[in-house]
Short mmCIF file of C-alpha atoms in Angstrom, two decimals:
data_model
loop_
_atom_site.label_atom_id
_atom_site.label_comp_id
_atom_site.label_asym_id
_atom_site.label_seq_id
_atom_site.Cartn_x
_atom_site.Cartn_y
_atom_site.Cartn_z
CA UNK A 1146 -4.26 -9.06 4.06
CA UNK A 1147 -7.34 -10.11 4.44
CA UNK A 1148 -7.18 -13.75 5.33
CA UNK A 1149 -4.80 -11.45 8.62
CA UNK A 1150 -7.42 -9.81 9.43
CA UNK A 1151 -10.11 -12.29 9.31
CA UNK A 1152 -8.44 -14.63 11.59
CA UNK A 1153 -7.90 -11.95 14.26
CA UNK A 1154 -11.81 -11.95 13.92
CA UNK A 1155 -12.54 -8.75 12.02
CA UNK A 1156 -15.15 -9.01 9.28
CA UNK A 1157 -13.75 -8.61 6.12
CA UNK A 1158 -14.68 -5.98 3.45
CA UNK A 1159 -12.19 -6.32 -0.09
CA UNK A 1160 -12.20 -4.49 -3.22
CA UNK A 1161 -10.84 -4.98 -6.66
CA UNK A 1162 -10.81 -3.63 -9.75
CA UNK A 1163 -10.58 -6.99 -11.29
CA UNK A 1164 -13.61 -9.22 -11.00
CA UNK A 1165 -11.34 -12.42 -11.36
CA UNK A 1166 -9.24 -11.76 -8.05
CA UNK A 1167 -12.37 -11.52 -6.22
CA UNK A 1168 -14.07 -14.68 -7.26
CA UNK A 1169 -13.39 -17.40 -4.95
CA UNK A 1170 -13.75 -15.01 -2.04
CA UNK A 1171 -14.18 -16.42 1.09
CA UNK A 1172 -17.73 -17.24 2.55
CA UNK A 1173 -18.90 -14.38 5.22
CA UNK A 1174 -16.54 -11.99 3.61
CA UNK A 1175 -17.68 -8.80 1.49
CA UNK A 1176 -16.37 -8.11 -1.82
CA UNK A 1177 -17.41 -5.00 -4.29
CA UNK A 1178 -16.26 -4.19 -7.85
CA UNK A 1179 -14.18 -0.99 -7.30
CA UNK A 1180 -11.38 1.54 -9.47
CA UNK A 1181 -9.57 2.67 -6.25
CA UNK A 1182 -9.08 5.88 -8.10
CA UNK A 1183 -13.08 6.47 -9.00
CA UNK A 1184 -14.46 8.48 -6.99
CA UNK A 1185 -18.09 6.96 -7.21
CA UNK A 1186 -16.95 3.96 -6.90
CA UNK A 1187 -15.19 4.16 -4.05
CA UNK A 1188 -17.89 6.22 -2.43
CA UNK A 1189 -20.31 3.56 -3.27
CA UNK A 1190 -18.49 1.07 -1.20
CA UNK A 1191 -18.45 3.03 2.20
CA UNK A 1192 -22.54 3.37 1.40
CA UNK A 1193 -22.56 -0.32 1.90
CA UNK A 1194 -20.42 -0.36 4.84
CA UNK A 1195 -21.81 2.39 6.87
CA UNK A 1196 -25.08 0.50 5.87
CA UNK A 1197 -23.65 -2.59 7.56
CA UNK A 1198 -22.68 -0.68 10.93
CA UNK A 1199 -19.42 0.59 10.28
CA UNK A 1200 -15.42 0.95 10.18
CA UNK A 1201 -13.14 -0.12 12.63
CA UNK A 1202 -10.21 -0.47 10.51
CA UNK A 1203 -9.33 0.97 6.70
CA UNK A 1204 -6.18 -0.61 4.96
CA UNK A 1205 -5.72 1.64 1.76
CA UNK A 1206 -3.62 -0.79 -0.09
CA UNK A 1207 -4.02 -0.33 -3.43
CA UNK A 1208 -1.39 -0.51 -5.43
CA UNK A 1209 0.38 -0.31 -9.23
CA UNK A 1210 4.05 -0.76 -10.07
CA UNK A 1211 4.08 2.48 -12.60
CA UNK A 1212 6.00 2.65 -15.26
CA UNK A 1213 10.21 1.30 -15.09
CA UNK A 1214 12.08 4.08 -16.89
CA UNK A 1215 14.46 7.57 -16.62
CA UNK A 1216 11.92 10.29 -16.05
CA UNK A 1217 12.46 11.77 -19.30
CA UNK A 1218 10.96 8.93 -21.26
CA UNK A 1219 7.87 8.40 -19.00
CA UNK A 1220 5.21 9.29 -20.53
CA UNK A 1221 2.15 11.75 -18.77
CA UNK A 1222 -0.62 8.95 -18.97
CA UNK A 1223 1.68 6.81 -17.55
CA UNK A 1224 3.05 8.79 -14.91
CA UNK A 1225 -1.23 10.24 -13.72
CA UNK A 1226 -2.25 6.23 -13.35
CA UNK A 1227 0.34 5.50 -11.10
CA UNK A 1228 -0.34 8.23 -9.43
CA UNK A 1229 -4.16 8.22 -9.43
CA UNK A 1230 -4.13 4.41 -7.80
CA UNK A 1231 -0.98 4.59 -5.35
CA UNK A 1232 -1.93 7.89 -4.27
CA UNK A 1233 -5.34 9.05 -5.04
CA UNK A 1234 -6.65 5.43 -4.27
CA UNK A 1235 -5.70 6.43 -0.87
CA UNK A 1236 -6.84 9.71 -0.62
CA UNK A 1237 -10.03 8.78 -1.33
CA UNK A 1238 -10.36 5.60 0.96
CA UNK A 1239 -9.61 7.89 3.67
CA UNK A 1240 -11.62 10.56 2.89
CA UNK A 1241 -14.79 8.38 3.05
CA UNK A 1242 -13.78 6.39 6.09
CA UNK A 1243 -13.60 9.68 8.11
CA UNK A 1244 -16.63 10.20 8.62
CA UNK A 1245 -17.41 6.55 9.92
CA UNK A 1246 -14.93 6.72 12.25
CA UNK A 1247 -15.82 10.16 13.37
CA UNK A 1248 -19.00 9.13 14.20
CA UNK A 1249 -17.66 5.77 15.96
CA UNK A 1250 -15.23 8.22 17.98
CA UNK A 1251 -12.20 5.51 17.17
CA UNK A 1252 -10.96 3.84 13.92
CA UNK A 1253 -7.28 3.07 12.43
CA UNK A 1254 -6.15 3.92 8.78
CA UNK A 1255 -3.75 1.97 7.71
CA UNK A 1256 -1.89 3.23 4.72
CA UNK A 1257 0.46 0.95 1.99
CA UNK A 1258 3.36 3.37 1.11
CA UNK A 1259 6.55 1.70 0.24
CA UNK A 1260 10.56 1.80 0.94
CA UNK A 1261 10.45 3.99 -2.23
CA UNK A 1262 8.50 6.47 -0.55
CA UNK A 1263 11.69 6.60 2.30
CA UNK A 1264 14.32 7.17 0.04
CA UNK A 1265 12.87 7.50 -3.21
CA UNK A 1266 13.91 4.93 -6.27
CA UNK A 1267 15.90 5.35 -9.94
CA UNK A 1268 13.63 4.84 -12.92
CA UNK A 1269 10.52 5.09 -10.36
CA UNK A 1270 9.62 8.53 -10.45
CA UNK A 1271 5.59 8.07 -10.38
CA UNK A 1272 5.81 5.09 -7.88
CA UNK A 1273 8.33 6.76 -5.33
CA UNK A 1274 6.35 10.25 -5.76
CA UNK A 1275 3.30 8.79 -5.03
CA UNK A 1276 4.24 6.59 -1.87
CA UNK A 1277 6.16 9.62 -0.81
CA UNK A 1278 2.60 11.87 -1.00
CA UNK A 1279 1.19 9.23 0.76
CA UNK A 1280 3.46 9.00 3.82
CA UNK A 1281 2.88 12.83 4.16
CA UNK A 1282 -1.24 11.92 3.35
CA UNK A 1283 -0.19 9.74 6.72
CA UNK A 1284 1.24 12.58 8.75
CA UNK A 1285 -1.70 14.73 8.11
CA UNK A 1286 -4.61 12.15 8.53
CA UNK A 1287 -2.90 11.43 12.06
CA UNK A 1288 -2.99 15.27 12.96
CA UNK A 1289 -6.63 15.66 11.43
CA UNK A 1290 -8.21 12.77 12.69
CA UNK A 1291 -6.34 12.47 16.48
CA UNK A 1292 -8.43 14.11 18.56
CA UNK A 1293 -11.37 12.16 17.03
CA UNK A 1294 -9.74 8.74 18.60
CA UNK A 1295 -8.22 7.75 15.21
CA UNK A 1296 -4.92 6.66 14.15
CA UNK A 1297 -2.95 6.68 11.14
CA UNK A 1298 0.05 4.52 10.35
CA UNK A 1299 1.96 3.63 7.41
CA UNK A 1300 3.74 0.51 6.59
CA UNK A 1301 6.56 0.60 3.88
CA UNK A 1302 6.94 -2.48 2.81
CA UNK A 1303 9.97 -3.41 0.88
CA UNK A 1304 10.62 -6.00 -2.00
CA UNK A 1305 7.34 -8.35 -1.40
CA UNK A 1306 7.50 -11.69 -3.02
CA UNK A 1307 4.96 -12.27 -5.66
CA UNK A 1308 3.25 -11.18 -9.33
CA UNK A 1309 3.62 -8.11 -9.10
CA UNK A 1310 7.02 -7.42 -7.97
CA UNK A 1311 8.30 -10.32 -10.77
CA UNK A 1312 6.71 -7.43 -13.22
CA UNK A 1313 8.99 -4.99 -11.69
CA UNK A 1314 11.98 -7.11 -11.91
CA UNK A 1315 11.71 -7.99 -15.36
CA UNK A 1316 11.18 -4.51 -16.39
CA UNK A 1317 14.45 -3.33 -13.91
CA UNK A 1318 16.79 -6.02 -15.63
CA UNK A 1319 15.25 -4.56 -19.31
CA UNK A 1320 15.95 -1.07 -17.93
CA UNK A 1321 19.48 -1.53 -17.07
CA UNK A 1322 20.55 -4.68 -19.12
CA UNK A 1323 20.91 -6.70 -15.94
CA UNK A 1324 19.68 -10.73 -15.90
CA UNK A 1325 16.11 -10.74 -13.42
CA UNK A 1326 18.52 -12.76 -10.83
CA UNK A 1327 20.82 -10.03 -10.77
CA UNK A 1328 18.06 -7.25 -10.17
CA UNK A 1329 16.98 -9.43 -7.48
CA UNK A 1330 19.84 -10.42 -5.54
CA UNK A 1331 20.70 -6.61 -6.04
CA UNK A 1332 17.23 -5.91 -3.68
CA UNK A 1333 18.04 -8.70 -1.15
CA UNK A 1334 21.76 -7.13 -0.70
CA UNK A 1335 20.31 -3.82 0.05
CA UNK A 1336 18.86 -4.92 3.13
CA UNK A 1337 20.89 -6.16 6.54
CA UNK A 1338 18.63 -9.21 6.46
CA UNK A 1339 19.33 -9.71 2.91
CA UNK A 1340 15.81 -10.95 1.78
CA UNK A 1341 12.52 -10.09 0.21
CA UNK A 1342 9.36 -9.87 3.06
CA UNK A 1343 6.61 -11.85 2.45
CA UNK A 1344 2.92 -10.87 1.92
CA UNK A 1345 1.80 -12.04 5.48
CA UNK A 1346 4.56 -10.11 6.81
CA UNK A 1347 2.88 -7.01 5.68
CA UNK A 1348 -0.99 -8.09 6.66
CA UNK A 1349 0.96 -8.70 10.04
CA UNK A 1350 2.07 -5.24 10.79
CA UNK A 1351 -1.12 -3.95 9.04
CA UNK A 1352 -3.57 -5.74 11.35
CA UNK A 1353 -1.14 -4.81 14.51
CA UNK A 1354 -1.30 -1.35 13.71
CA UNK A 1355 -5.53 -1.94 13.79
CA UNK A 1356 -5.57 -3.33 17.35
CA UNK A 1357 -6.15 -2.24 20.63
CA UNK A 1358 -2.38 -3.37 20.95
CA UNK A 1359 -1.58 -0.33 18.95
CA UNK A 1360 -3.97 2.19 20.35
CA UNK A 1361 -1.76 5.24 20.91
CA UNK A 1362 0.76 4.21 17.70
CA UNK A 1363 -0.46 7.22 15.38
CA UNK A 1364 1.12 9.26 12.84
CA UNK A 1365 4.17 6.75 12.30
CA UNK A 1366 5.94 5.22 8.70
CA UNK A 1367 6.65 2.16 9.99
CA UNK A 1368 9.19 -0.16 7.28
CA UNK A 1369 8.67 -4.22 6.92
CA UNK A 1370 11.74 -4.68 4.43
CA UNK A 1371 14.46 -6.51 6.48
CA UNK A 1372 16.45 -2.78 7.30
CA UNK A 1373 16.93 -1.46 3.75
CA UNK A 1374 20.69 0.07 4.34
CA UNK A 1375 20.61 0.76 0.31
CA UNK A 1376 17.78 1.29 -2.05
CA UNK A 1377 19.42 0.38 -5.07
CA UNK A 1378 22.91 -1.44 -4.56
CA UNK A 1379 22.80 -2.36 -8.16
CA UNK A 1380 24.64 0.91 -9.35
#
């Protein structure tokens, strides 16, 4: 995402809550130490940039996988972090940024939900419940923040190639006592262009969305998953 949005010439601000993914960052680009779902953290960070000048563009895309299992067996804990990163995480991204882009009288949000949060997902109940709160967090931000000159999208990205979504298939083929080729293949079918998206594919849409390209696009859930025709061909 942010290697996207630096070479459409933004200047790059990137948070983690894991010091070792932010080492290596690139030189002229800002990176903070930040739990998406902390509050002071999070506020913290928008010091720093409204201290630097400002937000043009906010990409809430922090993200967990949750838990992989019926809803009767997930457990509370389990269920409030996925929750409290998907969701929250965004919530309070947003709720910062406001005011920056209130007083800049034009800003975009971009918001990370997921396929899941379309049609909801078996054995994902915290994941597709929070992506699906934050597709209607989308609707409202749009209708808040609109006649302040922002916008509000959300991209819902579907299977993304990578660590992350290797964790969910390894968990899916435990789940349902399917081989991790099977699981996968089973995404790829689900969609008419029978494939995973990439990464860049995402940070694509994500810095259209916070151009001038885009500039009356508000309010929209806009999918990057190949045209999912079924979320879970597998059963």
């Amino acid at each position: 995402m942010g290697q996207a949005f630096d070479a459409a010439g933004f200047e790059v601000w990137i948070t983690d809550v894991d010091q070792t993914a932010l080492n290596g960052t690139p030189l002229g680009w800002h990176s903070h130490l930040c739990d998406a779902s902390n509050e002071a953290e999070v506020a913290l960070v928008f010091d720093a940039i409204a201290a630097a000048g400002g937000l043009d563009v906010l990409c809430a895309n922090a993200g967990v996988a949750g838990p992989t299992a019926l809803v009767e067996d997930v457990a509370l804990a389990d269920w409030q972090a996925c929750v409290s990163v998907n969701l929250e995480g965004a919530f309070l991204a947003s709720k910062y940024a406001a005011p920056l882009m209130k007083s800049a009288g034009c800003g975009a949000i971009v918001i990370t939900s997921s396929t899941a949060g379309i049609y909801g997902y078996p054995n994902r109940a915290p994941y597709a419940a929070a992506k699906w709160g934050m597709i209607g967090l989308t609707k409202t931000l749009a209708m808040e923040l609109g006649p302040f000159g922002i916008r509000c999208n959300a991209i819902c990205p579907g299977a993304v190639e990578g660590p992350r979504m290797e964790g969910v298939l390894e968990r899916e083929a435990v789940a349902k006592n399917m081989t991790r080729d099977a699981v996968y293949d089973g995404y790829a079918i689900g969609t008419s262009m029978r494939s995973f998206v990439e990464a860049s594919d995402i940070a694509n849409m994500a810095v259209f969305l916070g151009s001038d390209g885009a500039r009356l696009v508000s309010g929209q859930v806009i999918a990057v998953d190949g045209h999912t025709e079924n979320p879970d061909p597998k059963i």
